[in-house]
Short mmCIF file of C-alpha atoms in Angstrom, two decimals:
data_model
loop_
_atom_site.label_atom_id
_atom_site.label_comp_id
_atom_site.label_asym_id
_atom_site.label_seq_id
_atom_site.Cartn_x
_atom_site.Cartn_y
_atom_site.Cartn_z
CA MET A 3 22.12 26.40 -30.36
CA PRO A 4 22.57 24.42 -27.11
CA LYS A 5 25.19 21.75 -26.88
CA LEU A 6 24.07 18.20 -26.02
CA TYR A 7 25.57 16.04 -23.27
CA LEU A 8 24.31 12.51 -22.61
CA LEU A 9 24.35 10.84 -19.18
CA HIS A 10 24.68 7.05 -19.16
CA GLU A 11 24.36 5.02 -15.94
CA ALA A 12 26.45 1.89 -16.55
CA ALA A 13 27.07 -1.02 -14.20
CA LEU A 14 30.68 0.13 -13.74
CA GLY A 15 30.11 3.87 -13.29
CA TYR A 16 28.69 7.10 -14.65
CA ALA A 17 29.64 8.22 -18.16
CA LEU A 18 29.08 11.59 -19.76
CA PHE A 19 29.07 11.77 -23.57
CA GLU A 20 29.35 14.83 -25.76
CA GLY A 21 27.20 15.02 -28.88
CA GLU A 22 26.73 17.39 -31.74
CA GLU A 23 24.60 20.48 -31.40
CA PHE A 24 21.11 19.60 -30.25
CA GLU A 25 19.19 21.12 -33.15
CA ASP A 26 21.44 19.49 -35.77
CA ILE A 27 20.93 16.04 -34.28
CA GLY A 28 17.19 16.51 -33.95
CA ALA A 29 16.89 17.48 -37.61
CA ASN A 30 18.60 14.25 -38.72
CA MET A 31 16.52 11.72 -36.75
CA ASP A 32 16.61 9.12 -39.53
CA THR A 33 20.39 9.32 -39.87
CA VAL A 34 20.80 8.88 -36.11
CA GLN A 35 18.64 5.76 -36.12
CA ALA A 36 20.69 4.34 -38.99
CA ALA A 37 24.00 5.27 -37.33
CA VAL A 38 23.15 3.56 -34.02
CA GLN A 39 23.96 0.14 -35.47
CA ASP A 40 27.29 1.26 -37.00
CA LEU A 41 30.07 2.16 -34.54
CA ALA A 42 32.06 4.19 -37.11
CA LYS A 43 29.11 6.44 -37.91
CA PHE A 44 27.92 6.63 -34.32
CA GLY A 45 31.41 7.58 -33.11
CA LYS A 46 31.18 10.77 -35.15
CA ILE A 47 27.93 11.76 -33.43
CA CYS A 48 28.86 10.95 -29.80
CA LYS A 49 32.21 11.09 -28.03
CA LEU A 50 33.15 10.24 -24.46
CA HIS A 51 33.50 13.38 -22.35
CA ALA A 52 34.08 11.97 -18.83
CA PHE A 53 33.80 8.68 -16.90
CA ILE A 54 33.83 7.98 -13.15
CA PRO A 55 33.86 4.31 -11.97
CA PHE A 56 32.10 2.96 -8.89
CA SER A 57 34.44 2.15 -6.00
CA SER A 58 32.76 -1.16 -5.03
CA ALA A 59 29.76 -3.38 -5.67
CA GLN A 60 27.90 -1.81 -2.74
CA ASP A 61 28.60 1.67 -4.12
CA ALA A 62 27.22 0.57 -7.50
CA LEU A 63 24.08 -0.85 -5.85
CA ASP A 64 23.48 2.35 -3.85
CA ASN A 65 23.83 4.52 -6.95
CA ILE A 66 21.60 2.32 -9.11
CA ASN A 67 18.93 2.21 -6.39
CA ALA A 68 18.98 6.01 -6.28
CA VAL A 69 18.75 6.25 -10.09
CA SER A 70 15.82 3.79 -10.22
CA GLU A 71 13.91 5.90 -7.69
CA GLY A 72 14.67 9.16 -9.52
CA VAL A 73 17.00 10.48 -6.80
CA VAL A 74 20.30 12.24 -7.45
CA HIS A 75 23.08 10.43 -5.56
CA PRO A 76 25.83 12.67 -4.06
CA LYS A 77 28.38 10.96 -6.30
CA LEU A 78 26.36 11.78 -9.42
CA LYS A 79 25.86 15.35 -8.27
CA SER A 80 29.56 15.93 -7.67
CA PHE A 81 30.38 14.28 -11.03
CA LEU A 82 28.01 16.54 -12.98
CA GLU A 83 29.12 19.69 -11.16
CA ALA A 84 32.78 18.86 -11.77
CA LYS A 85 32.52 17.94 -15.46
CA LEU A 86 29.92 20.45 -16.65
CA PRO A 87 30.14 24.26 -16.64
CA ALA A 88 28.09 26.09 -14.03
CA VAL A 89 24.73 27.51 -15.06
CA LYS A 90 23.39 30.73 -13.56
CA ASN A 91 20.18 30.91 -15.58
CA ILE A 92 18.66 27.67 -16.93
CA LYS A 93 16.76 29.47 -19.69
CA LYS A 94 20.00 30.95 -21.07
CA SER A 95 22.03 27.74 -20.70
CA LYS A 96 24.43 26.85 -23.52
CA TYR A 97 24.03 23.07 -23.10
CA VAL A 98 21.43 20.38 -22.32
CA VAL A 99 21.93 17.01 -20.59
CA GLY A 100 20.03 14.09 -22.07
CA VAL A 101 18.79 11.46 -19.61
CA PHE A 102 16.66 8.33 -20.01
CA ASP A 103 14.38 8.75 -16.95
CA HIS A 104 12.27 11.92 -16.77
CA ARG A 105 12.12 11.73 -12.94
CA LEU A 106 15.91 11.73 -12.72
CA GLY A 107 16.08 14.62 -15.19
CA GLN A 108 13.66 16.70 -13.13
CA GLN A 109 15.62 15.96 -9.95
CA ILE A 110 18.94 16.93 -11.59
CA LYS A 111 17.32 20.15 -12.73
CA ASP A 112 16.11 20.92 -9.19
CA ASP A 113 19.25 19.87 -7.29
CA CYS A 114 22.07 20.83 -9.66
CA ASN A 115 20.42 23.64 -11.67
CA ILE A 116 21.27 21.81 -14.91
CA PRO A 117 18.78 21.69 -17.83
CA CYS A 118 17.79 18.14 -18.87
CA ASP A 119 15.89 16.57 -21.75
CA PHE A 120 14.54 13.05 -22.28
CA VAL A 121 12.50 13.22 -25.51
CA GLY A 122 13.17 13.38 -29.22
CA VAL A 123 16.50 11.95 -30.30
CA VAL A 124 17.86 11.46 -26.75
CA PRO A 125 16.50 7.88 -26.26
CA GLU A 126 17.99 6.81 -29.60
CA LEU A 127 21.41 8.21 -28.73
CA LEU A 128 21.35 6.56 -25.29
CA ARG A 129 20.40 3.27 -26.95
CA GLY A 130 23.48 3.55 -29.17
CA ILE A 131 25.67 4.41 -26.18
CA ARG A 132 24.39 1.36 -24.30
CA LEU A 133 25.14 -0.81 -27.36
CA HIS A 134 28.70 0.43 -27.95
CA PHE A 135 29.67 1.47 -24.39
CA GLY A 136 32.45 -1.12 -24.03
CA LYS A 137 34.22 0.24 -27.11
CA PHE A 138 34.03 3.88 -26.06
CA VAL A 139 35.88 3.29 -22.76
CA LYS A 140 39.16 1.58 -23.69
CA SER A 141 40.07 0.61 -20.11
CA ILE A 142 36.95 -1.60 -19.85
CA ASP A 143 36.85 -5.15 -21.21
CA ASN A 144 33.57 -6.51 -22.62
CA THR A 145 33.70 -9.60 -20.37
CA ALA A 146 34.20 -7.43 -17.27
CA LEU A 147 31.28 -5.25 -18.35
CA GLU A 148 29.00 -8.28 -18.81
CA ARG A 149 30.01 -9.72 -15.41
CA SER A 150 29.38 -6.42 -13.67
CA GLN A 151 25.97 -6.08 -15.33
CA LEU A 152 25.03 -9.62 -14.29
CA GLY A 153 26.21 -9.16 -10.69
CA LEU A 154 24.55 -5.77 -10.29
CA GLY A 155 21.32 -7.13 -11.79
CA HIS A 156 21.24 -9.99 -9.26
CA SER A 157 21.99 -7.76 -6.27
CA TYR A 158 19.46 -5.12 -7.41
CA SER A 159 16.70 -7.75 -7.82
CA ARG A 160 17.59 -9.35 -4.48
CA CYS A 161 17.40 -5.95 -2.77
CA LYS A 162 14.03 -5.16 -4.36
CA VAL A 163 12.54 -8.50 -3.28
CA LYS A 164 14.02 -8.30 0.22
CA PHE A 165 12.80 -4.78 0.97
CA ASN A 166 9.46 -4.99 -0.82
CA VAL A 167 6.92 -2.88 1.07
CA HIS A 168 4.03 -4.93 -0.38
CA ARG A 169 5.28 -8.32 0.84
CA SER A 170 2.37 -8.73 3.30
CA ASP A 171 -0.10 -7.73 0.59
CA ASN A 172 1.43 -10.34 -1.73
CA MET A 173 0.69 -13.08 0.80
CA ILE A 174 -2.97 -12.00 0.90
CA ILE A 175 -3.15 -11.88 -2.90
CA GLN A 176 -1.76 -15.41 -3.25
CA ALA A 177 -3.98 -16.76 -0.43
CA ILE A 178 -7.23 -15.42 -1.91
CA SER A 179 -6.23 -16.65 -5.39
CA ILE A 180 -5.60 -20.17 -4.07
CA LEU A 181 -8.82 -20.02 -2.05
CA ASP A 182 -10.91 -19.15 -5.12
CA GLN A 183 -9.20 -21.86 -7.14
CA LEU A 184 -9.79 -24.40 -4.37
CA ASP A 185 -13.49 -23.54 -4.26
CA LYS A 186 -13.79 -24.21 -7.99
CA ASP A 187 -11.82 -27.45 -7.81
CA ILE A 188 -13.65 -28.79 -4.74
CA ASN A 189 -17.01 -28.10 -6.41
CA THR A 190 -15.89 -29.89 -9.58
CA PHE A 191 -14.50 -32.90 -7.69
CA SER A 192 -17.58 -33.11 -5.46
CA MET A 193 -19.85 -33.26 -8.49
CA ARG A 194 -17.66 -36.01 -9.89
CA ILE A 195 -17.95 -38.01 -6.63
CA LYS A 196 -21.74 -37.59 -6.61
CA GLU A 197 -21.98 -38.85 -10.18
CA TRP A 198 -19.57 -41.72 -9.54
CA TYR A 199 -21.00 -42.89 -6.20
CA GLY A 200 -24.54 -42.12 -7.39
CA TYR A 201 -24.49 -45.30 -9.48
CA HIS A 202 -24.36 -47.26 -6.24
CA PHE A 203 -26.32 -44.98 -3.83
CA PRO A 204 -28.29 -42.34 -5.84
CA GLU A 205 -30.58 -41.28 -2.93
CA LEU A 206 -27.65 -39.94 -0.90
CA THR A 207 -27.27 -36.87 -3.18
CA LYS A 208 -30.62 -35.36 -2.10
CA ILE A 209 -30.29 -36.33 1.57
CA VAL A 210 -26.76 -34.81 1.99
CA PRO A 211 -26.46 -31.69 -0.21
CA ASP A 212 -23.23 -30.40 1.39
CA ASN A 213 -20.18 -31.41 -0.68
CA HIS A 214 -17.77 -31.92 2.22
CA ASN A 215 -20.24 -33.97 4.28
CA TYR A 216 -21.16 -36.02 1.21
CA ALA A 217 -17.54 -37.02 0.70
CA ARG A 218 -17.20 -37.96 4.39
CA VAL A 219 -20.41 -40.04 4.33
CA CYS A 220 -19.25 -41.71 1.11
CA GLN A 221 -15.94 -42.59 2.76
CA PHE A 222 -17.73 -44.02 5.83
CA VAL A 223 -20.54 -45.93 4.10
CA LYS A 224 -18.60 -47.49 1.20
CA ARG A 225 -21.03 -50.32 0.39
CA ARG A 226 -24.61 -49.38 1.34
CA SER A 227 -25.47 -52.90 2.49
CA SER A 228 -22.91 -52.54 5.32
CA LEU A 229 -25.03 -49.89 7.08
CA SER A 230 -26.91 -50.98 10.22
CA ASP A 231 -28.54 -49.44 13.29
CA GLU A 232 -25.11 -49.22 14.95
CA SER A 233 -23.89 -46.95 12.12
CA VAL A 234 -26.37 -44.19 13.01
CA GLU A 235 -24.16 -42.79 15.80
CA LYS A 236 -21.19 -42.36 13.47
CA LEU A 237 -23.43 -40.79 10.85
CA GLU A 238 -24.71 -38.34 13.47
CA GLU A 239 -21.11 -37.34 14.27
CA ILE A 240 -20.46 -36.64 10.58
CA LEU A 241 -23.76 -34.92 9.70
CA MET A 242 -24.50 -33.34 13.14
CA ASP A 243 -28.17 -34.24 12.59
CA SER A 244 -29.89 -37.38 13.91
CA ALA A 245 -32.89 -37.12 11.52
CA GLN A 246 -30.60 -36.86 8.51
CA ALA A 247 -28.56 -39.85 9.71
CA GLN A 248 -31.74 -41.91 10.05
CA GLN A 249 -32.79 -40.89 6.50
CA VAL A 250 -29.45 -42.16 5.15
CA LEU A 251 -30.00 -45.50 6.90
CA ASP A 252 -33.57 -45.85 5.60
CA ALA A 253 -32.57 -44.91 2.06
CA SER A 254 -29.75 -47.48 2.05
CA ARG A 255 -32.24 -50.26 2.75
CA HIS A 256 -34.52 -49.30 -0.15
CA SER A 257 -31.98 -47.90 -2.61
CA MET A 258 -32.37 -48.43 -6.35
CA GLY A 259 -28.63 -48.22 -7.06
CA MET A 260 -26.67 -50.95 -8.76
CA GLU A 261 -24.00 -53.11 -7.21
CA VAL A 262 -20.38 -51.99 -7.57
CA SER A 263 -17.20 -54.08 -7.48
CA GLU A 264 -14.56 -53.73 -4.76
CA ILE A 265 -12.04 -52.09 -7.11
CA ASP A 266 -14.57 -49.40 -8.04
CA LEU A 267 -15.31 -48.75 -4.35
CA LEU A 268 -11.58 -48.49 -3.59
CA ASN A 269 -11.14 -45.85 -6.32
CA ILE A 270 -14.20 -43.92 -5.17
CA ASN A 271 -12.95 -44.08 -1.58
CA SER A 272 -9.44 -42.84 -2.47
CA PHE A 273 -10.90 -39.97 -4.52
CA SER A 274 -13.19 -38.97 -1.64
CA ASP A 275 -10.10 -38.91 0.63
CA ARG A 276 -8.50 -36.36 -1.71
CA VAL A 277 -11.62 -34.18 -1.70
CA ILE A 278 -11.86 -34.31 2.12
CA SER A 279 -8.19 -33.33 2.47
CA LEU A 280 -8.73 -30.44 0.03
CA GLY A 281 -11.72 -29.30 2.08
CA ASP A 282 -9.70 -29.42 5.31
CA TYR A 283 -6.86 -27.50 3.69
CA ARG A 284 -9.37 -24.93 2.44
CA LYS A 285 -10.51 -24.33 6.03
CA GLN A 286 -6.88 -23.89 7.18
CA LEU A 287 -6.18 -21.48 4.32
CA HIS A 288 -9.30 -19.45 5.15
CA GLN A 289 -8.16 -19.18 8.77
CA TYR A 290 -4.72 -18.05 7.57
CA LEU A 291 -6.36 -15.40 5.37
CA VAL A 292 -8.46 -14.17 8.31
CA THR A 293 -5.37 -13.74 10.54
CA LYS A 294 -3.40 -12.09 7.72
CA MET A 295 -6.19 -9.63 6.96
CA GLY A 296 -6.44 -8.87 10.68
CA LEU A 297 -2.78 -7.81 10.62
CA VAL A 298 -2.66 -5.97 7.28
CA ALA A 299 -6.16 -4.49 6.85
CA PRO A 300 -8.20 -4.99 10.04
CA ASN A 301 -10.67 -2.14 9.42
CA LEU A 302 -11.39 -3.21 5.84
CA ALA A 303 -11.91 -6.83 6.97
CA THR A 304 -14.24 -5.71 9.77
CA LEU A 305 -16.28 -3.58 7.38
CA ILE A 306 -16.86 -5.88 4.39
CA GLY A 307 -15.37 -9.24 5.41
CA GLU A 308 -12.02 -10.90 4.91
CA GLN A 309 -12.68 -12.48 1.52
CA VAL A 310 -14.21 -9.41 -0.14
CA GLY A 311 -11.46 -7.19 1.30
CA ALA A 312 -8.77 -9.60 0.10
CA ARG A 313 -10.31 -9.67 -3.39
CA LEU A 314 -10.27 -5.87 -3.53
CA ILE A 315 -6.59 -5.81 -2.49
CA SER A 316 -5.78 -8.54 -5.03
CA HIS A 317 -7.53 -6.71 -7.85
CA ALA A 318 -5.89 -3.38 -6.98
CA GLY A 319 -2.43 -4.99 -6.69
CA SER A 320 -1.69 -3.85 -3.13
CA LEU A 321 -3.29 -2.10 -0.17
CA THR A 322 -1.46 1.11 -1.09
CA ASN A 323 -2.96 1.09 -4.60
CA LEU A 324 -6.42 0.43 -3.15
CA ALA A 325 -5.97 3.35 -0.74
CA LYS A 326 -5.10 5.62 -3.67
CA TYR A 327 -8.29 4.73 -5.57
CA PRO A 328 -11.32 7.03 -5.20
CA ALA A 329 -14.57 5.57 -3.90
CA SER A 330 -16.10 5.58 -7.40
CA THR A 331 -13.32 3.27 -8.62
CA VAL A 332 -13.65 0.96 -5.58
CA GLN A 333 -17.38 0.67 -6.29
CA ILE A 334 -16.94 -0.83 -9.79
CA LEU A 335 -13.62 -2.58 -9.16
CA GLY A 336 -13.89 -5.97 -10.87
CA ALA A 337 -16.59 -4.88 -13.37
CA GLU A 338 -14.28 -3.26 -15.92
CA LYS A 339 -15.61 -5.25 -18.86
CA ALA A 340 -19.20 -4.29 -18.09
CA LEU A 341 -18.16 -0.65 -17.63
CA PHE A 342 -16.38 -0.34 -20.98
CA ARG A 343 -19.15 -2.27 -22.73
CA ALA A 344 -21.68 0.18 -21.27
CA LEU A 345 -19.59 3.16 -22.35
CA LYS A 346 -19.22 1.71 -25.82
CA THR A 347 -22.93 0.99 -26.26
CA LYS A 348 -23.98 4.13 -24.32
CA SER A 349 -26.08 2.07 -21.90
CA ASN A 350 -26.28 2.12 -18.10
CA THR A 351 -22.97 1.64 -16.30
CA PRO A 352 -22.62 -1.09 -13.63
CA LYS A 353 -23.49 -0.21 -10.04
CA TYR A 354 -21.08 -2.59 -8.32
CA GLY A 355 -18.19 -4.96 -8.94
CA LEU A 356 -16.44 -7.17 -6.38
CA ILE A 357 -18.17 -5.24 -3.61
CA PHE A 358 -21.44 -6.96 -4.62
CA HIS A 359 -20.38 -10.05 -2.61
CA SER A 360 -20.74 -8.07 0.62
CA SER A 361 -23.77 -8.96 2.75
CA PHE A 362 -24.94 -5.33 2.88
CA ILE A 363 -25.89 -5.21 -0.80
CA GLY A 364 -27.79 -8.49 -0.51
CA ARG A 365 -29.79 -7.10 2.40
CA ALA A 366 -30.73 -3.89 0.58
CA GLY A 367 -33.83 -3.59 -1.53
CA THR A 368 -33.76 -3.64 -5.31
CA LYS A 369 -34.13 0.13 -5.57
CA ASN A 370 -31.44 0.82 -2.99
CA LYS A 371 -28.72 -1.60 -4.13
CA GLY A 372 -26.93 1.09 -6.16
CA ARG A 373 -27.17 3.63 -3.34
CA ILE A 374 -25.85 1.27 -0.68
CA SER A 375 -23.04 0.07 -2.96
CA ARG A 376 -21.93 3.68 -3.47
CA TYR A 377 -22.09 4.33 0.27
CA LEU A 378 -20.26 1.07 1.08
CA ALA A 379 -17.53 1.87 -1.45
CA ASN A 380 -17.07 5.23 0.24
CA LYS A 381 -16.61 3.58 3.64
CA ALA A 382 -14.33 0.88 2.19
CA SER A 383 -12.11 3.59 0.70
CA ILE A 384 -11.86 5.29 4.11
CA ALA A 385 -11.07 1.97 5.84
CA SER A 386 -8.34 1.07 3.33
CA ARG A 387 -6.68 4.47 3.80
CA ILE A 388 -6.76 4.12 7.59
CA ASP A 389 -5.23 0.62 7.35
CA CYS A 390 -2.57 1.76 4.89
CA PHE A 391 -1.32 4.85 6.69
CA THR A 392 -1.95 4.16 10.38
CA ASP A 393 0.93 3.27 12.70
CA GLU A 394 -1.11 1.27 15.23
CA PRO A 395 -3.73 -0.91 13.45
CA SER A 396 -7.04 -1.59 15.21
CA THR A 397 -10.58 -2.63 14.27
CA LYS A 398 -12.38 0.25 16.01
CA PHE A 399 -12.65 2.42 12.92
CA GLY A 400 -13.97 -0.56 10.92
CA GLU A 401 -16.59 -1.34 13.58
CA LYS A 402 -17.79 2.25 13.59
CA LEU A 403 -17.90 2.36 9.77
CA ARG A 404 -19.91 -0.88 9.80
CA GLU A 405 -22.37 0.69 12.22
CA GLN A 406 -22.74 3.61 9.82
CA VAL A 407 -23.59 1.27 6.95
CA GLU A 408 -26.15 -0.47 9.18
CA GLU A 409 -27.69 2.92 10.01
CA ARG A 410 -27.80 3.78 6.32
CA LEU A 411 -29.68 0.55 5.58
CA GLU A 412 -32.11 1.41 8.36
CA PHE A 413 -32.50 4.90 6.90
CA TYR A 414 -33.48 3.42 3.52
CA ASP A 415 -36.10 1.20 5.20
CA SER A 416 -37.57 3.42 7.93
CA GLY A 417 -36.27 6.93 7.22
CA LYS A 418 -34.38 7.26 10.51
CA THR A 419 -31.58 9.81 10.04
CA PRO A 420 -28.08 8.31 10.50
CA ARG A 421 -25.20 9.92 12.35
CA LYS A 422 -22.62 12.05 10.56
CA ASN A 423 -19.23 10.58 9.71
CA LEU A 424 -17.39 13.35 11.58
CA ASP A 425 -19.21 12.56 14.84
CA CYS A 426 -18.50 8.82 14.47
CA MET A 427 -14.79 9.37 13.84
CA ARG A 428 -14.58 11.68 16.86
CA GLU A 429 -16.21 8.99 18.99
CA VAL A 430 -13.61 6.43 17.85
CA ILE A 431 -10.73 8.79 18.60
CA ASP A 432 -12.18 9.49 22.05
CA ASP A 433 -12.74 5.78 22.74
CA MET A 434 -9.26 4.80 21.65
CA GLY A 435 -7.75 7.00 24.39
CA ASP A 436 -4.29 7.01 22.90
CA GLY A 437 -1.78 7.16 25.74
CA ARG A 438 0.64 9.21 23.72
CA LYS A 439 -1.95 11.87 23.03
CA ARG A 440 -2.93 11.96 26.69
CA LYS A 441 0.69 12.27 27.72
CA ALA A 442 1.22 15.00 25.18
CA THR A 443 -1.84 16.88 26.42
CA ASP A 444 -0.77 16.40 30.05
CA GLU A 445 2.72 17.61 29.22
CA GLY A 446 1.21 20.52 27.32
CA ASP A 447 -0.97 21.41 30.31
CA GLU A 448 2.03 21.14 32.63
CA ASP A 449 4.05 23.34 30.29
CA LYS A 450 1.24 25.88 30.21
CA SER A 451 0.91 25.88 34.01
CA THR A 452 4.68 26.23 34.46
CA LYS A 453 4.73 29.04 31.92
CA LYS A 454 1.93 30.82 33.76
CA LYS A 455 3.77 30.43 37.05
CA LYS A 456 6.98 31.73 35.52
CA ASP A 457 5.13 34.67 33.99
CA LYS A 458 3.58 35.52 37.36
CA GLU A 459 6.93 35.24 39.11
CA SER A 460 8.63 37.36 36.47
CA LYS A 461 5.87 40.00 36.76
CA LYS A 462 6.25 40.01 40.56
CA SER A 463 10.04 40.32 40.29
CA LYS A 464 9.64 43.17 37.79
CA LYS A 465 7.21 44.95 40.12
CA GLU A 466 9.58 44.46 43.08
CA LYS A 467 12.49 45.77 41.01
CA LYS A 468 10.42 48.76 39.97
CA SER A 469 9.40 49.43 43.57
CA ASP A 470 13.05 49.10 44.69
CA LYS A 471 14.14 51.49 41.97
CA GLY A 472 11.37 53.93 42.97
CA GLU A 473 12.41 53.78 46.62
CA ALA A 474 16.07 54.29 45.66
CA LYS A 475 15.12 57.33 43.57
CA GLU A 476 13.07 58.78 46.41
CA GLU A 477 15.98 58.27 48.83
CA LYS A 478 18.32 60.00 46.39
CA LYS A 479 15.89 62.88 46.05
CA LYS A 480 15.59 63.17 49.85
CA SER A 481 19.37 63.06 50.26
CA LYS A 482 19.73 65.77 47.61
CA LYS A 483 17.10 67.91 49.34
CA ASP A 484 18.87 67.45 52.68
CA LYS A 485 22.19 68.45 51.15
CA ASP A 486 20.63 71.46 49.43
CA GLY A 487 18.97 72.44 52.72
CA LYS A 488 22.25 72.18 54.62
CA LYS A 489 24.03 74.24 51.96
CA SER A 490 21.37 76.94 52.06
CA LYS A 491 21.58 77.10 55.87
CA LYS A 492 25.39 77.42 55.70
CA SER A 493 25.14 80.17 53.12
CA LYS A 494 22.65 82.09 55.33
CA LYS A 495 24.95 81.80 58.37
CA ASP A 496 27.91 83.03 56.36
CA LYS A 497 25.93 86.02 55.15
CA MET A 498 24.83 86.87 58.71
CA GLU A 499 28.40 86.67 59.97
CA GLU A 500 29.57 88.98 57.20
#
């Protein structure tokens, strides 16, 4: 039966506890749960095997950050290798290390070749260790342990907030939430102004339907009897329409509204000031959202608009989460209630969610709304992935994807075949003309040309060397023949003399 060790990551350091045999503990699950609350009983089940403290607060923060991400810190690796026996074969190991996080357990298994477990009785034992940790390690005071936990918690949270990769996405999420809330509030307040001021000037509601302009006209007119021919110019500046300004003047002369006191007009005027300021702030916030979307998700904003793109990011939680979603999920994002109701009643599932607010679906015919929403969700998924993982953001991909959706709408109406996505993406890459790629290709061409030159030169040098060697061999052969000829002549002369 394998022996059980338990790894506890405390605020002061790493602790390794030794438990009873794994199978014996697992068989007595109820007794373990009862013993967790009692230190005397729990001390018989688990005993401290080894403890290594952190050297500083920064060291503790680095280790805890690594543990939270499921990464084995070098300090933890050296601690486990020093305090546990080496394992050659994991399947034949005589012990198991219990950990709380399954990602950390898998990483320890891969890096240190140590078998880990995180199910069964292990969470209960680690809960008891966390409860009685200060009493197991005698050198640690409970007050010091609490202070270290508090300090490490603050520094860990501060680090997570400071280095949050979704901080730009969070600004978009908050901006679109405030924008939607402002739209609701401005509509409610505008209806209240129309009802309130309608007692005095009821005809103005039909003449000026726009809420923001109505509040501005209400603020300018105040008492309808004060309007004259000189007021038409100011009304034209507010309404940007001379005919509409003249209608306001004519209606004020024949109005059926009742007279209102000065105090009532002051309250109506102050309330209209608030509504106008809210409307102006709403315009500023919309401009802020447009600039923010242009920085974070330019292609998505170009494809389906800033507000719809921001709502998709807000509903997904971040741009990274939206990029991970398949196109089928993007299509019905925001219509979860309708989807589960349809699945429950076995009726037709929804064709679109938040993506319905895009202008493309409104332009499509009734029969083609589902088809264009599916196609638009596909392109929105591509755009979000480009925005999430590209190093140099631009709107060129979004413009080309928008052209594709336009061609698809035209295909549904007239039957004209649209271009393929591969050809469109190649056109964008060619149009972008990335300088780095051009430099790389130029350098590659230069390298190829230099290599070819070097190969030619080396071949020439080899040929010259071979020719030199051949000439040297021929000279040697000639010299040998000459020597042999001289020797043969000498031998003939000697024979003649004899």
